[in-house]
PDB file of C-alpha atoms and ligand atoms in Angstrom:
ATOM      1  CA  UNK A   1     -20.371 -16.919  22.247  1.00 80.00           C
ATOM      2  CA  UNK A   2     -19.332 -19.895  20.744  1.00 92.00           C
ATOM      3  CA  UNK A   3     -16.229 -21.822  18.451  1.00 95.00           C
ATOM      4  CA  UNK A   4     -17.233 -23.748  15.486  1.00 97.00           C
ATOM      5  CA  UNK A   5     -14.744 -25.992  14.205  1.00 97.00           C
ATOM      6  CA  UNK A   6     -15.353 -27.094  10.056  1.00 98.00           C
ATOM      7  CA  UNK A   7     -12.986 -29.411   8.242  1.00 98.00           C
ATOM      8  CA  UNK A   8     -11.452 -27.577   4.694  1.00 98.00           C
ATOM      9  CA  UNK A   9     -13.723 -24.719   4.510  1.00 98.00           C
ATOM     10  CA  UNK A  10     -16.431 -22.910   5.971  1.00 98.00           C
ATOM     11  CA  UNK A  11     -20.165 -24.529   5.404  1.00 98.00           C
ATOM     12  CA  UNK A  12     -22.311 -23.344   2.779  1.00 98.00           C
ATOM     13  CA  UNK A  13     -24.342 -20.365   3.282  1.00 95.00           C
ATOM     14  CA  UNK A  14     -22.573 -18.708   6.392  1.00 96.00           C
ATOM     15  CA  UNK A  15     -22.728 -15.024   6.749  1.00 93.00           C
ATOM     16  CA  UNK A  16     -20.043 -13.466   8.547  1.00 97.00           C
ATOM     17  CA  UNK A  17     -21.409 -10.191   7.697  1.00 98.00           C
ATOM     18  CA  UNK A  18     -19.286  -7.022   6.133  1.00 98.00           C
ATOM     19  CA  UNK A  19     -16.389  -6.978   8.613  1.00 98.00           C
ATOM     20  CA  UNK A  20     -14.483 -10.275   9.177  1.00 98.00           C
ATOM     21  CA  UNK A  21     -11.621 -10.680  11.260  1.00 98.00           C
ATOM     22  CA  UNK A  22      -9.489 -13.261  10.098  1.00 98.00           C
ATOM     23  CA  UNK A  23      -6.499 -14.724  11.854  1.00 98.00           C
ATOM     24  CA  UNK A  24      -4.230 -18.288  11.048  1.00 98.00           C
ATOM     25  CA  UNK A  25      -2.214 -20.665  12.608  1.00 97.00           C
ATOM     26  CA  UNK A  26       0.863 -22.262  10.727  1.00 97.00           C
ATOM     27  CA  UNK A  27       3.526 -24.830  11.558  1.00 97.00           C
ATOM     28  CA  UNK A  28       5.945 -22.000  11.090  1.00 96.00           C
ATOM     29  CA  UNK A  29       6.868 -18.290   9.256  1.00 94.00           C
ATOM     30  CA  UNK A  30       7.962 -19.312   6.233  1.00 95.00           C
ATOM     31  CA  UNK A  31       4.926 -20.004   4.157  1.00 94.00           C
ATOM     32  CA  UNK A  32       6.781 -21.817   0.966  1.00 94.00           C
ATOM     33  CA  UNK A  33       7.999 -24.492   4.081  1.00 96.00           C
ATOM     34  CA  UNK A  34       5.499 -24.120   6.504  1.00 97.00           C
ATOM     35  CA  UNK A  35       1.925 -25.259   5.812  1.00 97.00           C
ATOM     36  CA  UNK A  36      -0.883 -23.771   6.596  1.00 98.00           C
ATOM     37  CA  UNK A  37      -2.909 -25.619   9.446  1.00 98.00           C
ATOM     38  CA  UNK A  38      -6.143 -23.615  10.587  1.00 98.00           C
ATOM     39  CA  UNK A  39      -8.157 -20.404   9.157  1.00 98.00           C
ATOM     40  CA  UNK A  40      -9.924 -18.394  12.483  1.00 98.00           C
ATOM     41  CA  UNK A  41     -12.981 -15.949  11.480  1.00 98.00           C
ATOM     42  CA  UNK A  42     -14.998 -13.497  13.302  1.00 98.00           C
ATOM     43  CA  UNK A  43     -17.671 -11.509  12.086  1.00 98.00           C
ATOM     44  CA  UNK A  44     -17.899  -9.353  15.259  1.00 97.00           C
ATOM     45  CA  UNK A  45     -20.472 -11.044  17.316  1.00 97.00           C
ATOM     46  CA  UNK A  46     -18.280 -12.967  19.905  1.00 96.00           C
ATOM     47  CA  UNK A  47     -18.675 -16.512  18.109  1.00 97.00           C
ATOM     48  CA  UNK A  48     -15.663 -17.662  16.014  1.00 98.00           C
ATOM     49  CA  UNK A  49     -15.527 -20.129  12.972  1.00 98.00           C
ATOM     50  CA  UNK A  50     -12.472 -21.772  12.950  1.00 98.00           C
ATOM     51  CA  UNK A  51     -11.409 -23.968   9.822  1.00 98.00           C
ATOM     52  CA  UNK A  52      -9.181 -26.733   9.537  1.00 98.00           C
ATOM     53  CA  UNK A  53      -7.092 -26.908   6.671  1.00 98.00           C
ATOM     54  CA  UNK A  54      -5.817 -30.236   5.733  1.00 97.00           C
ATOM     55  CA  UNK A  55      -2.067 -31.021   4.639  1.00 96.00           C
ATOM     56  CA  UNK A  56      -2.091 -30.588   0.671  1.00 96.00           C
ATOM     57  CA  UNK A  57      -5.491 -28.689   0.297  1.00 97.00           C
ATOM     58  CA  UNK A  58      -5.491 -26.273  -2.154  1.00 97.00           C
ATOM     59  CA  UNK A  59      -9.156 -25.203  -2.484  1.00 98.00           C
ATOM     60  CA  UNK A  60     -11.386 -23.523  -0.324  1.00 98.00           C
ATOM     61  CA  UNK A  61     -13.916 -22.115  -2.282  1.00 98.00           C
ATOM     62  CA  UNK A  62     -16.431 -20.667   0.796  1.00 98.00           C
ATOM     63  CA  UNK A  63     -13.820 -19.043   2.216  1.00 98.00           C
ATOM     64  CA  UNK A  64     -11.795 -17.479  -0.597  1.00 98.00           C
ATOM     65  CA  UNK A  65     -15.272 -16.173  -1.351  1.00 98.00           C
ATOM     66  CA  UNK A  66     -15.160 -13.816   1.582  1.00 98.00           C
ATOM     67  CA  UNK A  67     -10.938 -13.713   0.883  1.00 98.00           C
ATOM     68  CA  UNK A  68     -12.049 -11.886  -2.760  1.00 98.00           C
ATOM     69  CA  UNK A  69     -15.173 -10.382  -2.360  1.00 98.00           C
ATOM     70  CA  UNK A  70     -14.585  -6.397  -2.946  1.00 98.00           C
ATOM     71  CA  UNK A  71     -17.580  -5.424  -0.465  1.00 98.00           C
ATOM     72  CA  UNK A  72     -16.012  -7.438   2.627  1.00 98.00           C
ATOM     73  CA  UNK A  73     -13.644  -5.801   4.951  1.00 98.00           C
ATOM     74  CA  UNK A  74     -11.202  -8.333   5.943  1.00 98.00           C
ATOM     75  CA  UNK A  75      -9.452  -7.536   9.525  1.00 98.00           C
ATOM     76  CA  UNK A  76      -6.061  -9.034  10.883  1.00 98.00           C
ATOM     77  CA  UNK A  77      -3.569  -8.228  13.018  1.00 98.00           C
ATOM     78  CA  UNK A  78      -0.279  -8.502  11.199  1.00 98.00           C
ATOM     79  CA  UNK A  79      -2.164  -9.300   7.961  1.00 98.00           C
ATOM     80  CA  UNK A  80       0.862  -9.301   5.851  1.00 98.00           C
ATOM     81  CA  UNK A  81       1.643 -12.642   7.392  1.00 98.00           C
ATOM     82  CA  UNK A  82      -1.806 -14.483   7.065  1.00 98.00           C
ATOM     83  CA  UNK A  83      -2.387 -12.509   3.620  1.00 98.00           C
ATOM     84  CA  UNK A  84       0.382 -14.666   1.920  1.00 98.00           C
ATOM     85  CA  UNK A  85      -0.396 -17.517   4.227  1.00 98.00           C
ATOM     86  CA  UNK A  86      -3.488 -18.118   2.311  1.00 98.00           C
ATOM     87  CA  UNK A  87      -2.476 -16.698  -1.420  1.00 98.00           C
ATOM     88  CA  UNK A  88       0.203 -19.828  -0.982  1.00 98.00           C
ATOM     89  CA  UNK A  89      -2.480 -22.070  -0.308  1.00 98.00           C
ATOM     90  CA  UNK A  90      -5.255 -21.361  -2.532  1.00 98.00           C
ATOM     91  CA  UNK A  91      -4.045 -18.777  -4.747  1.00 98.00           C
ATOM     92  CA  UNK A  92      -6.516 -16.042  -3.448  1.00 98.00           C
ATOM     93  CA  UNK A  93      -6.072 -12.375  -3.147  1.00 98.00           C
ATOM     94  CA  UNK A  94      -7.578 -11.320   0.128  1.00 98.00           C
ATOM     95  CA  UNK A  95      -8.695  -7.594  -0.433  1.00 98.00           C
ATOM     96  CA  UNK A  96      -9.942  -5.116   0.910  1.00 98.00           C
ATOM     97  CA  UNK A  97      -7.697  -5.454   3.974  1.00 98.00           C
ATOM     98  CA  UNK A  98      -7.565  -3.419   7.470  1.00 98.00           C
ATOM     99  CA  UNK A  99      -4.223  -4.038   9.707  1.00 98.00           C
ATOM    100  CA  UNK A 100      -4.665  -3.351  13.689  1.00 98.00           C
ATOM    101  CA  UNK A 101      -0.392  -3.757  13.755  1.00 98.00           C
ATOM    102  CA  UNK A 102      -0.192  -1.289  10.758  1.00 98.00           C
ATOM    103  CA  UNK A 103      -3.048   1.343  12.469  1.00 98.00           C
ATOM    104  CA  UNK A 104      -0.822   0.568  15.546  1.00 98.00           C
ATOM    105  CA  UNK A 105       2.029   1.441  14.451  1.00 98.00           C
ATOM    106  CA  UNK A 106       0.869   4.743  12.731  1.00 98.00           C
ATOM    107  CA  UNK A 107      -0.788   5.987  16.248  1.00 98.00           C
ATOM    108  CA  UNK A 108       0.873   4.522  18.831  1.00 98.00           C
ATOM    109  CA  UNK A 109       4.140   6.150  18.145  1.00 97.00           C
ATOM    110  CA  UNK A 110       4.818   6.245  22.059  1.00 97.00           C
ATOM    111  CA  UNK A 111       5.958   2.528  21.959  1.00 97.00           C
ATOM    112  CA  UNK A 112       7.310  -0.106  20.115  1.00 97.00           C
ATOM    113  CA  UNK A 113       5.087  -2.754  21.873  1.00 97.00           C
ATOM    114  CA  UNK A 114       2.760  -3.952  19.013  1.00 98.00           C
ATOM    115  CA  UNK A 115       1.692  -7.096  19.470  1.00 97.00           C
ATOM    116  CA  UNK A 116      -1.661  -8.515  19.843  1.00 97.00           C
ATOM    117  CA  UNK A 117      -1.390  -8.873  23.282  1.00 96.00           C
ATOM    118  CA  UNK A 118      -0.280  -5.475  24.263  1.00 97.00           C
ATOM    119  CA  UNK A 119      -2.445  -3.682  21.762  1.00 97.00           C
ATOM    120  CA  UNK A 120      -5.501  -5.743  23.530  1.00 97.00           C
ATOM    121  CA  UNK A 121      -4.215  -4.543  27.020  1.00 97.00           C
ATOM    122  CA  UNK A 122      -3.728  -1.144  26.041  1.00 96.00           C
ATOM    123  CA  UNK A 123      -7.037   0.173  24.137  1.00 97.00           C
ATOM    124  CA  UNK A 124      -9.311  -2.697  25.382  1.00 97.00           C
ATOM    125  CA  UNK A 125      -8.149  -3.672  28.680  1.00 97.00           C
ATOM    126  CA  UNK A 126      -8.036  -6.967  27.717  1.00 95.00           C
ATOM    127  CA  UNK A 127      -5.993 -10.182  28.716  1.00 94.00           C
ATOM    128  CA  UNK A 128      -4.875 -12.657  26.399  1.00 92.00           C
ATOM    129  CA  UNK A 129      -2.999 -15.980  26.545  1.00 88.00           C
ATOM    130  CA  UNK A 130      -0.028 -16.185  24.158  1.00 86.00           C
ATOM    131  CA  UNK A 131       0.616 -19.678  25.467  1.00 84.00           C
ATOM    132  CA  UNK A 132      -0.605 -21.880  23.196  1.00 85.00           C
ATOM    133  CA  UNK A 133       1.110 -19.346  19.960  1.00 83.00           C
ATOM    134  CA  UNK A 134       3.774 -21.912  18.989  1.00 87.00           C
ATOM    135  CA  UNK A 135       1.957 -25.395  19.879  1.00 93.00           C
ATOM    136  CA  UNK A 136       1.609 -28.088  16.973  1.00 96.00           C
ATOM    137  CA  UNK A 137      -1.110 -26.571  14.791  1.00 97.00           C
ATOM    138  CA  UNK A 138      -0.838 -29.556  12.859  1.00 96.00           C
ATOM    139  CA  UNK A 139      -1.986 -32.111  14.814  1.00 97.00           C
ATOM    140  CA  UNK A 140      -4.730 -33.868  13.356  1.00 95.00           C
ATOM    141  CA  UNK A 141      -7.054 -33.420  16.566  1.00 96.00           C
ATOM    142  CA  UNK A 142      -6.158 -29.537  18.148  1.00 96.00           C
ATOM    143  CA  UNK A 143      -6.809 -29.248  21.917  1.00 95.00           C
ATOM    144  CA  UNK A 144      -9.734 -27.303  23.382  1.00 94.00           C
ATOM    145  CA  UNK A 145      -6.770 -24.768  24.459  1.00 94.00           C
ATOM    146  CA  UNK A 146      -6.088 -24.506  20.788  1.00 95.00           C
ATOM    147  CA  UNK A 147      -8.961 -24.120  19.662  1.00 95.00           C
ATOM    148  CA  UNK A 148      -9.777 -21.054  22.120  1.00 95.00           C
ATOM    149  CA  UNK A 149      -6.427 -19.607  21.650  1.00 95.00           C
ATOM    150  CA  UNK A 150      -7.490 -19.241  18.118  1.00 96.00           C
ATOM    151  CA  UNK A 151     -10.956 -18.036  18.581  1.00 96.00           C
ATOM    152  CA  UNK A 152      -9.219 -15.288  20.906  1.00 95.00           C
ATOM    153  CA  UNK A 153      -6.794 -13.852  17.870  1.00 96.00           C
ATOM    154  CA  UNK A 154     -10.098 -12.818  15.767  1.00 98.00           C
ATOM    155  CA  UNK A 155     -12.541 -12.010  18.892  1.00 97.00           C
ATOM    156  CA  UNK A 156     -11.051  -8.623  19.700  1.00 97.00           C
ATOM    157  CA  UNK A 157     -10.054  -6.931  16.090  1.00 98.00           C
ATOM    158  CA  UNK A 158     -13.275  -5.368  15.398  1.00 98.00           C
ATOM    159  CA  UNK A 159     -13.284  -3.153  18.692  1.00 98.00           C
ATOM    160  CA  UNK A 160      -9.717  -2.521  18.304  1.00 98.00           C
ATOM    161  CA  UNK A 161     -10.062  -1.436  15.082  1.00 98.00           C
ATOM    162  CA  UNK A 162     -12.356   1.232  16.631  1.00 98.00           C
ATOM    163  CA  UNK A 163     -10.152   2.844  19.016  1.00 98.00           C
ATOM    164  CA  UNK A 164      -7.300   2.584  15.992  1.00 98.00           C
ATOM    165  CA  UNK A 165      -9.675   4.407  14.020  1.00 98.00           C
ATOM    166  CA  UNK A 166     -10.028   7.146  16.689  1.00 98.00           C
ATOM    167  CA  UNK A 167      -7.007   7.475  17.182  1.00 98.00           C
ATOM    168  CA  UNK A 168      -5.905   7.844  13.777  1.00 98.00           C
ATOM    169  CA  UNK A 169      -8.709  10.192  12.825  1.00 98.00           C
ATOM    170  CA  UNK A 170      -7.233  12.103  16.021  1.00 98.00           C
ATOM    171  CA  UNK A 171      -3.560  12.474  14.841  1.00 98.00           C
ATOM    172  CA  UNK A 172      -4.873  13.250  10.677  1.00 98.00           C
ATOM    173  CA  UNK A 173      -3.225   9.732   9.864  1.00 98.00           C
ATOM    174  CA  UNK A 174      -6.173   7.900   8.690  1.00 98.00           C
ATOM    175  CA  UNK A 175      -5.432   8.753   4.440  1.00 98.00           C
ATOM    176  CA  UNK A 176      -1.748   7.398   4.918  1.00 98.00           C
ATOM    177  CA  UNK A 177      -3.034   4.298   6.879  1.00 98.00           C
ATOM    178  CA  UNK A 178      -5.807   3.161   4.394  1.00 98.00           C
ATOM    179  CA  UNK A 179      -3.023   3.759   1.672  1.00 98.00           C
ATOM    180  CA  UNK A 180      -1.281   1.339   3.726  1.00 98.00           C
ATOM    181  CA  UNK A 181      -4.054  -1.285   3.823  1.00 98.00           C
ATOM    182  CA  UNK A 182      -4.431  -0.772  -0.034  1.00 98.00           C
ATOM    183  CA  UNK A 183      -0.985  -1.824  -0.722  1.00 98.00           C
ATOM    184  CA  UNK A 184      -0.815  -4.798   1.665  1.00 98.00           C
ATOM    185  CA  UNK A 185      -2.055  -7.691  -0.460  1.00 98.00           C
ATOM    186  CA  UNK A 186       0.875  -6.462  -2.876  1.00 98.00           C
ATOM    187  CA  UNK A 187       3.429  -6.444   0.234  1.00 97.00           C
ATOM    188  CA  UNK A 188       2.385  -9.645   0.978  1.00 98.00           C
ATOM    189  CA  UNK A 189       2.585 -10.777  -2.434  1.00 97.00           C
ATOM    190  CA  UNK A 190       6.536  -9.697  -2.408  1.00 97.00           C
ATOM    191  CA  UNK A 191       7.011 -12.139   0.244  1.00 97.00           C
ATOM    192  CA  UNK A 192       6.106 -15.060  -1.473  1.00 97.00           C
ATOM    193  CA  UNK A 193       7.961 -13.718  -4.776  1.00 97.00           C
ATOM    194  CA  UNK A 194      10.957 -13.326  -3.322  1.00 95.00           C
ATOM    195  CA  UNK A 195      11.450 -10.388  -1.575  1.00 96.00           C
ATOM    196  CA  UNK A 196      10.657 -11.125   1.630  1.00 93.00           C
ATOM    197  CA  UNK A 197      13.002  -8.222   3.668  1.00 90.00           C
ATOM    198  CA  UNK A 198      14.337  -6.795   1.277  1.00 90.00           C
ATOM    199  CA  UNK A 199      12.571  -3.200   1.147  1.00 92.00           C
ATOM    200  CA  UNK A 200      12.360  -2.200  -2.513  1.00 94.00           C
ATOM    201  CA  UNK A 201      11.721   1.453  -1.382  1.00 93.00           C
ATOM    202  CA  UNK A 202      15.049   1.921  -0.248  1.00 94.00           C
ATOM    203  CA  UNK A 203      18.369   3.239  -1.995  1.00 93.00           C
TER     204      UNK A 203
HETATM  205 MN1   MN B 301      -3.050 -16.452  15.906  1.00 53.71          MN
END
């Protein structure tokens, strides 16, 4: 298990395989103000590539690769976010998408606790630090803490897409959640168009 740091994209040749959790760390939630600083990825196998994105890059061709091929599964938690996060910066698509919050939200109707963090604890037993969520992402040189804090986001989504997918198989949900994931990339793409809240569904 191991982090790999790269500087602007991920290195030539790297296969993350057909399932890669992707996560990313901004100096803020408002993606037309608030750049976009790192790019965490996970193929599954407990290492994590972590790419540093440097203040007015707008190309990343390795990695909008994987962001736009049709035969890669790309995981997040609270993709919606990260989604437009990186069609701001490089102008890619990412699709096909899976959402653990989404899945979450569709099967775990007993709570309103969806976070990372709680979703971890709950179907994985597993402990995460939230601390370092609103350091300076940034900086020019990120912290070991960082750095592992980042690598932790993307470590756990493939197994807890799993147990989402058992669950939602269990309660007949799964058709209305992958209908969900279809329609993300265009959610996200509101956002940055200008209707961020505004629910165009509604009366
Ligand atoms: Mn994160």
């Amino acid at each position: 298990m191991a982090n790999t740091l790269y500087q602007g994209d991920l290195p030539d040749g790297l296969e993350l395989g057909p399932v890669v959790a992707i996560d990313c760390e901004t100096m803020g939630l408002n993606p037309h103000r608030d750049r976009l600083c790192v790019i965490q990825m996970s193929g599954g196998d407990g290492n994590a590539h972590l790419v540093q994105v440097a203040k007015g890059q707008t190309r990343a061709p390795n990695l909008c690769a994987i962001l736009e091929n049709p035969d890669v599964l790309k995981l997040f938690h609270y993709g919606r976010f990260d989604i437009a996060a990186m069609q701001n910066a490089f102008g890619a698509v990412t699709a096909p998408v899976y959402c653990t919050k989404i899945a979450s939200k569709l099967v775990r109707t007993y709570t309103d606790r969806h976070g990372l963090k709680n979703l971890l604890q709950d179907l994985l037993g597993v402990d995460i630090s939230k601390q370092q969520q609103s350091s300076d992402w940034g900086a020019p040189k990120l912290t070991k803490a960082q750095l592992d804090y980042a690598a932790s986001d993307v470590l756990y989504l493939h197994a807890l897409r799993d147990k989402l997918n058992a669950r939602l198989i269990r309660e007949g949900r799964m058709e209305m959640a992958q209908a969900c994931f279809d329609f993300l990339p265009t959610r996200a793409g509101l956002d940055l168009a200008g209707w961020p809240e505004q629910d165009i569904f509604s009366h």
